[in-house]
Amino acid sequence: MSAVTSPSRSDLPAGAPAAPGSITPISTVQNGLQLAWRSVLKIKANPEEVLGLTFMPIMFVTLFVFVFGQAMMGDWQTYRDFLMPGIIAQSVVFATLGTGFALCQDVEKGIFDRFRSLPIARSAPLIGAILGDLVRYSITVVMVLVVGLAIGFRPEGGVLGVLGAAAVVLLFAFALCWMSAFVGMMVRTPMAVQSFGMILMFPLTFGSSAFVDPQTMPSWMRVVAENNPVTHLVDAMRGLMLGGDVAGPVAWTLLWSAVFVAVFFPLAVWAYRRRT
């Protein structure tokens, strides 16, 4: 009686996932991109998500600029220019909570049990979800810029400066998503993801230079703010969009992004395997 053998890679249909024994970094990326498309299609299936990504930036920019601008810097126009990079960073950082929320929701629905039965890389569902979410973050960046331009924001760095700032904040968001994914895999319910996520994200954003110059803070808080990864991100974006120091803040942002990925990527994959 002849033994049953697994089909070789050449016997599989074109575009089929790799067999478990042939998972390579390239096939992992391919699997992740295929699942990223699934995440992008969810935006089309849920157009209310786009409405949320549209109205939230309008609300944040309007409230912060016109409510706090006069008190912060004497006139709202000056505060508008100072604030815009911070609002973009804050909007994207808070949006990363959606990654953990959606992953936890998918686990509850049993979707990841199906993924585990497929001959794909174990990290591919997480990679796909995060790459797909980068589309959402890009929409957020565009909407904040559109609102800013509508109220007179004119970045001195021009188009290249804006594109550079967008690339930096999206790279940082990609890295931060792995922390959100880890939280989403560790807690039991999507609502718990939001609760734990807020505990993490509020100090990162409001304890930074996003809304206030750290030089105006008490000495102990200034030390915290100046070493906050979001401060380095916002300073890099201000340098690219408005002029000023770029090399130092960008280098720190890249370093923080590498640290987040190095720490939370393996933790998120471990938590995913443990959870599913």
Coordinates of N, CA, C and O in Angstrom, one line a residue, residues 89-211:
A89 N -0.5 63.2 14.6 CA 0.1 62.1 15.4 C -0.9 61.5 16.4 O -1.0 60.3 16.5
Q90 N -1.6 62.4 17.1 CA -2.6 61.9 18.1 C -3.7 61.1 17.4 O -4.1 60.1 17.9
S91 N -4.2 61.6 16.3 CA -5.3 60.9 15.6 C -4.8 59.5 15.2 O -5.6 58.5 15.3
V92 N -3.6 59.4 14.6 CA -3.1 58.1 14.1 C -2.8 57.2 15.3 O -3.1 56.0 15.3
V93 N -2.2 57.7 16.4 CA -1.9 56.9 17.5 C -3.1 56.3 18.1 O -3.2 55.1 18.5
F94 N -4.2 57.1 18.3 CA -5.4 56.6 18.9 C -6.1 55.6 17.9 O -6.7 54.7 18.4
A95 N -5.9 55.8 16.6 CA -6.5 54.9 15.6 C -5.9 53.5 15.7 O -6.6 52.5 15.3
T96 N -4.7 53.4 16.2 CA -4.1 52.1 16.3 C -4.8 51.2 17.3 O -4.7 49.9 17.2
L97 N -5.6 51.7 18.2 CA -6.4 50.9 19.1 C -7.4 50.0 18.3 O -7.8 48.9 18.7
G98 N -7.8 50.5 17.1 CA -8.7 49.7 16.3 C -8.1 48.4 15.8 O -8.9 47.4 15.6
T99 N -6.8 48.3 15.7 CA -6.1 47.1 15.3 C -6.4 46.0 16.4 O -6.9 44.9 16.1
G100 N -6.1 46.3 17.6 CA -6.3 45.3 18.7 C -7.8 45.0 18.9 O -8.2 43.8 19.1
F101 N -8.7 46.0 18.7 CA -10.1 45.8 18.9 C -10.6 44.8 17.8 O -11.3 43.9 18.1
A102 N -10.2 45.0 16.5 CA -10.7 44.2 15.4 C -10.1 42.8 15.6 O -10.8 41.8 15.3
L103 N -8.9 42.6 16.0 CA -8.3 41.3 16.2 C -9.0 40.5 17.3 O -9.3 39.3 17.1
C104 N -9.3 41.2 18.4 CA -10.0 40.5 19.5 C -11.4 40.1 19.0 O -11.9 39.0 19.4
Q105 N -12.0 41.0 18.2 CA -13.3 40.7 17.7 C -13.3 39.5 16.8 O -14.2 38.6 16.8
D106 N -12.3 39.4 15.9 CA -12.2 38.3 15.0 C -12.0 37.0 15.8 O -12.5 35.9 15.4
V107 N -11.2 37.0 16.8 CA -11.0 35.8 17.7 C -12.3 35.4 18.3 O -12.6 34.2 18.3
E108 N -13.1 36.3 18.8 CA -14.4 35.9 19.3 C -15.3 35.3 18.3 O -16.1 34.4 18.7
K109 N -15.2 35.7 17.1 CA -16.1 35.2 16.0 C -15.5 33.8 15.5 O -16.2 33.2 14.7
G110 N -14.3 33.4 15.9 CA -13.8 32.2 15.4 C -13.1 32.2 14.1 O -12.7 31.2 13.5
I111 N -12.9 33.5 13.5 CA -12.2 33.6 12.2 C -10.8 33.1 12.2 O -10.3 32.4 11.3
F112 N -10.1 33.3 13.4 CA -8.7 32.9 13.4 C -8.6 31.4 13.5 O -7.5 30.8 13.2
D113 N -9.6 30.7 14.0 CA -9.6 29.2 14.0 C -9.5 28.7 12.5 O -8.8 27.7 12.3
R114 N -10.1 29.4 11.6 CA -10.1 29.0 10.2 C -8.7 29.3 9.7 O -8.1 28.5 8.9
F115 N -8.1 30.5 10.1 CA -6.8 30.8 9.6 C -5.8 29.8 10.0 O -4.9 29.4 9.3
R116 N -5.9 29.2 11.2 CA -5.0 28.3 11.7 C -5.0 27.0 10.9 O -4.1 26.2 10.9
S117 N -6.2 26.7 10.3 CA -6.3 25.5 9.5 C -5.7 25.6 8.1 O -5.6 24.6 7.4
L118 N -5.3 26.8 7.8 CA -4.8 27.0 6.4 C -3.2 26.9 6.5 O -2.6 27.2 7.5
P119 N -2.6 26.5 5.4 CA -1.2 26.3 5.4 C -0.5 27.7 5.1 O 0.1 27.9 4.1
I120 N -0.6 28.6 6.1 CA 0.0 29.9 6.0 C 0.8 30.2 7.2 O 0.7 29.5 8.2
A121 N 1.7 31.2 7.1 CA 2.5 31.6 8.2 C 1.6 32.0 9.4 O 0.6 32.6 9.2
R122 N 2.1 31.6 10.6 CA 1.3 31.9 11.8 C 1.1 33.4 12.0 O 0.1 33.8 12.6
S123 N 2.1 34.2 11.6 CA 2.1 35.6 11.8 C 1.3 36.3 10.8 O 1.0 37.5 10.9
A124 N 0.9 35.6 9.7 CA 0.3 36.3 8.5 C -1.0 37.0 8.8 O -1.2 38.1 8.4
P125 N -1.9 36.4 9.7 CA -3.1 37.1 10.0 C -2.9 38.4 10.7 O -3.6 39.4 10.5
L126 N -1.9 38.5 11.6 CA -1.6 39.7 12.3 C -1.0 40.7 11.3 O -1.3 41.9 11.3
I127 N 0.0 40.3 10.5 CA 0.6 41.2 9.5 C -0.4 41.7 8.6 O -0.5 42.9 8.3
G128 N -1.4 40.9 8.1 CA -2.4 41.3 7.2 C -3.3 42.4 7.8 O -3.7 43.4 7.2
A129 N -3.7 42.1 9.1 CA -4.6 43.1 9.7 C -3.9 44.4 9.9 O -4.5 45.5 9.7
I130 N -2.6 44.4 10.3 CA -1.9 45.7 10.5 C -1.6 46.4 9.2 O -1.8 47.7 9.1
L131 N -1.2 45.7 8.1 CA -1.0 46.4 6.9 C -2.3 47.0 6.3 O -2.3 48.1 5.7
G132 N -3.4 46.2 6.5 CA -4.7 46.8 6.0 C -5.1 48.0 6.8 O -5.7 48.9 6.2
D133 N -4.8 48.0 8.1 CA -5.1 49.2 8.9 C -4.3 50.4 8.5 O -4.8 51.6 8.8
L134 N -3.2 50.2 7.9 CA -2.4 51.4 7.4 C -3.2 52.2 6.4 O -3.0 53.4 6.3
V135 N -4.1 51.6 5.7 CA -5.0 52.3 4.8 C -5.9 53.3 5.6 O -6.1 54.4 5.2
R136 N -6.4 52.8 6.7 CA -7.3 53.6 7.5 C -6.5 54.8 8.1 O -7.0 55.9 8.1
Y137 N -5.2 54.5 8.5 CA -4.4 55.6 9.1 C -4.1 56.7 8.0 O -4.0 57.9 8.3
S138 N -3.9 56.2 6.8 CA -3.6 57.1 5.7 C -4.8 58.0 5.4 O -4.6 59.3 5.2
I139 N -6.0 57.5 5.5 CA -7.2 58.3 5.4 C -7.3 59.4 6.5 O -7.6 60.5 6.2
T140 N -6.9 58.9 7.7 CA -6.9 59.9 8.8 C -5.9 61.0 8.6 O -6.3 62.2 8.8
V141 N -4.7 60.7 8.1 CA -3.7 61.8 7.8 C -4.3 62.7 6.8 O -4.2 64.0 7.0
V142 N -4.8 62.2 5.7 CA -5.3 63.1 4.7 C -6.5 64.0 5.2 O -6.5 65.2 4.9
M143 N -7.4 63.4 6.0 CA -8.5 64.2 6.5 C -8.0 65.3 7.4 O -8.5 66.5 7.3
V144 N -7.1 65.1 8.3 CA -6.6 66.1 9.2 C -5.9 67.2 8.3 O -6.1 68.4 8.6
L145 N -5.1 66.8 7.3 CA -4.5 67.8 6.5 C -5.5 68.7 5.7 O -5.4 69.9 5.6
V146 N -6.6 68.0 5.2 CA -7.6 68.8 4.5 C -8.3 69.8 5.4 O -8.5 70.9 5.0
V147 N -8.6 69.4 6.6 CA -9.2 70.3 7.6 C -8.2 71.4 7.9 O -8.6 72.6 8.0
G148 N -7.0 71.1 8.1 CA -6.0 72.1 8.4 C -5.8 73.1 7.3 O -5.8 74.3 7.5
L149 N -5.8 72.6 6.0 CA -5.7 73.5 4.9 C -6.9 74.4 4.8 O -6.8 75.6 4.4
A150 N -8.1 73.9 5.1 CA -9.3 74.6 5.0 C -9.3 75.8 6.0 O -10.0 76.8 5.8
I151 N -8.6 75.7 7.1 CA -8.6 76.8 8.1 C -7.3 77.6 8.0 O -6.9 78.4 8.9
G152 N -6.5 77.4 6.9 CA -5.4 78.3 6.7 C -4.0 77.7 7.0 O -3.0 78.4 6.9
F153 N -3.9 76.5 7.3 CA -2.6 75.8 7.6 C -1.8 75.7 6.3 O -2.3 75.1 5.3
R154 N -0.6 76.2 6.2 CA 0.2 76.2 5.0 C 1.6 75.7 5.4 O 2.5 76.5 5.8
P155 N 1.9 74.4 5.3 CA 3.2 73.9 5.7 C 4.4 74.4 4.9 O 4.3 74.4 3.7
E156 N 5.4 75.0 5.6 CA 6.5 75.6 4.9 C 7.4 74.5 4.2 O 8.1 74.8 3.2
G157 N 7.3 73.3 4.6 CA 8.1 72.2 4.0 C 7.5 71.8 2.6 O 8.2 71.0 1.9
G158 N 6.4 72.3 2.2 CA 5.8 71.9 0.9 C 5.3 70.5 0.9 O 5.2 69.8 1.9
V159 N 5.1 70.0 -0.4 CA 4.6 68.7 -0.6 C 5.6 67.6 -0.1 O 5.2 66.7 0.6
L160 N 6.9 67.8 -0.3 CA 7.8 66.8 0.1 C 7.9 66.7 1.6 O 8.0 65.6 2.2
G161 N 7.8 67.8 2.3 CA 7.8 67.8 3.7 C 6.6 67.1 4.3 O 6.6 66.4 5.3
V162 N 5.4 67.4 3.7 CA 4.2 66.7 4.1 C 4.2 65.2 3.9 O 3.9 64.4 4.7
L163 N 4.7 64.8 2.7 CA 4.9 63.4 2.4 C 5.8 62.7 3.4 O 5.6 61.6 3.8
G164 N 6.9 63.4 3.7 CA 7.9 62.9 4.6 C 7.3 62.7 6.0 O 7.5 61.7 6.7
A165 N 6.5 63.7 6.5 CA 5.9 63.6 7.8 C 4.8 62.5 7.8 O 4.7 61.7 8.8
A166 N 4.1 62.3 6.7 CA 3.1 61.2 6.6 C 3.8 59.9 6.7 O 3.3 58.9 7.3
A167 N 4.9 59.7 6.0 CA 5.7 58.5 6.0 C 6.2 58.1 7.4 O 6.1 57.0 7.8
V168 N 6.7 59.2 8.1 CA 7.2 58.9 9.4 C 6.1 58.5 10.4 O 6.2 57.5 11.2
V169 N 4.9 59.2 10.3 CA 3.8 58.8 11.3 C 3.2 57.5 10.9 O 2.8 56.7 11.9
L170 N 3.2 57.1 9.7 CA 2.6 55.8 9.3 C 3.6 54.7 9.7 O 3.2 53.6 10.1
L171 N 4.9 54.9 9.6 CA 5.9 53.9 10.1 C 5.8 53.7 11.6 O 5.8 52.6 12.1
F172 N 5.6 54.8 12.3 CA 5.5 54.7 13.8 C 4.2 54.0 14.1 O 4.2 53.2 15.0
A173 N 3.1 54.3 13.4 CA 1.8 53.6 13.6 C 2.0 52.1 13.4 O 1.4 51.3 14.1
F174 N 2.7 51.7 12.3 CA 2.9 50.3 12.0 C 3.5 49.6 13.2 O 3.2 48.5 13.6
A175 N 4.6 50.3 13.7 CA 5.3 49.7 14.9 C 4.4 49.6 16.1 O 4.3 48.6 16.8
L176 N 3.6 50.7 16.4 CA 2.7 50.8 17.5 C 1.6 49.8 17.4 O 1.1 49.3 18.5
C177 N 1.2 49.4 16.2 CA 0.1 48.4 16.0 C 0.5 47.1 16.7 O -0.5 46.4 17.1
W178 N 1.7 46.8 16.7 CA 2.1 45.5 17.3 C 1.8 45.5 18.8 O 1.5 44.4 19.4
M179 N 2.0 46.6 19.5 CA 1.6 46.7 20.9 C 0.0 46.5 21.0 O -0.5 45.8 21.9
S180 N -0.7 47.2 20.1 CA -2.2 47.1 20.1 C -2.6 45.7 19.8 O -3.5 45.1 20.4
A181 N -1.9 45.0 18.9 CA -2.2 43.6 18.5 C -2.0 42.7 19.8 O -2.7 41.8 20.0
F182 N -0.9 43.0 20.5 CA -0.6 42.2 21.7 C -1.7 42.3 22.7 O -2.1 41.3 23.3
V183 N -2.1 43.6 22.9 CA -3.2 43.8 23.9 C -4.5 43.1 23.4 O -5.2 42.5 24.2
G184 N -4.8 43.2 22.1 CA -6.0 42.5 21.6 C -6.0 41.0 21.7 O -7.0 40.4 21.8
M185 N -4.8 40.4 21.7 CA -4.7 39.0 21.9 C -4.7 38.5 23.3 O -5.0 37.4 23.7
M186 N -4.3 39.5 24.2 CA -4.2 39.1 25.6 C -5.5 39.3 26.4 O -5.8 38.5 27.3
V187 N -6.3 40.3 26.1 CA -7.6 40.5 26.8 C -8.7 39.7 26.2 O -8.6 39.3 25.1
R188 N -9.8 39.6 27.0 CA -10.8 38.7 26.5 C -11.9 39.3 25.6 O -12.5 38.6 24.8
T189 N -12.1 40.6 25.8 CA -13.2 41.2 25.0 C -12.8 42.5 24.3 O -11.8 43.1 24.8
P190 N -13.4 42.8 23.2 CA -13.0 44.0 22.5 C -13.1 45.3 23.3 O -12.3 46.2 23.2
M191 N -14.1 45.4 24.2 CA -14.3 46.5 25.1 C -13.1 46.7 26.0 O -12.7 47.8 26.3
A192 N -12.6 45.5 26.5 CA -11.4 45.6 27.3 C -10.2 46.1 26.6 O -9.3 46.8 27.2
V193 N -10.1 45.8 25.3 CA -9.0 46.4 24.4 C -9.0 47.9 24.5 O -8.0 48.6 24.7
Q194 N -10.2 48.5 24.4 CA -10.3 49.9 24.4 C -9.9 50.5 25.8 O -9.2 51.5 25.9
S195 N -10.3 49.8 26.8 CA -10.0 50.3 28.2 C -8.5 50.3 28.4 O -7.9 51.3 28.9
F196 N -7.9 49.1 28.1 CA -6.4 49.0 28.3 C -5.7 49.9 27.4 O -4.6 50.5 27.7
G197 N -6.2 50.0 26.1 CA -5.5 50.8 25.2 C -5.5 52.3 25.6 O -4.5 53.0 25.4
M198 N -6.6 52.8 26.1 CA -6.7 54.2 26.5 C -5.7 54.5 27.6 O -5.0 55.5 27.7
I199 N -5.5 53.5 28.6 CA -4.5 53.6 29.6 C -3.1 53.8 29.1 O -2.3 54.6 29.6
L200 N -2.8 53.1 28.0 CA -1.5 53.2 27.3 C -1.4 54.5 26.5 O -0.3 55.1 26.5
M201 N -2.4 54.8 25.7 CA -2.3 55.8 24.7 C -2.4 57.3 25.3 O -1.8 58.2 24.7
F202 N -3.2 57.5 26.3 CA -3.3 58.8 26.9 C -2.0 59.4 27.4 O -1.7 60.5 27.0
P203 N -1.2 58.6 28.1 CA 0.1 59.2 28.6 C 1.0 59.4 27.4 O 1.8 60.4 27.4
L204 N 1.0 58.6 26.4 CA 1.8 58.7 25.2 C 1.5 60.0 24.5 O 2.4 60.7 24.0
T205 N 0.2 60.3 24.3 CA -0.1 61.5 23.5 C -0.2 62.8 24.3 O 0.4 63.8 23.9
F206 N -0.9 62.8 25.4 CA -1.1 64.0 26.1 C 0.2 64.3 27.0 O 0.3 65.5 27.4
G207 N 1.0 63.4 27.3 CA 2.3 63.6 28.0 C 3.4 63.9 27.0 O 4.6 63.5 27.3
S208 N 3.1 64.5 25.9 CA 4.2 64.7 24.9 C 4.1 66.2 24.4 O 3.4 67.0 25.0
S209 N 4.9 66.5 23.4 CA 4.9 67.9 22.9 C 3.8 68.1 21.8 O 3.8 69.1 21.1
A210 N 2.8 67.2 21.7 CA 1.8 67.3 20.7 C 1.0 68.5 20.8 O 0.6 69.2 19.9
F211 N 0.6 68.9 22.1 CA -0.3 70.0 22.3 C 0.3 71.2 23.0 O -0.2 72.3 22.9

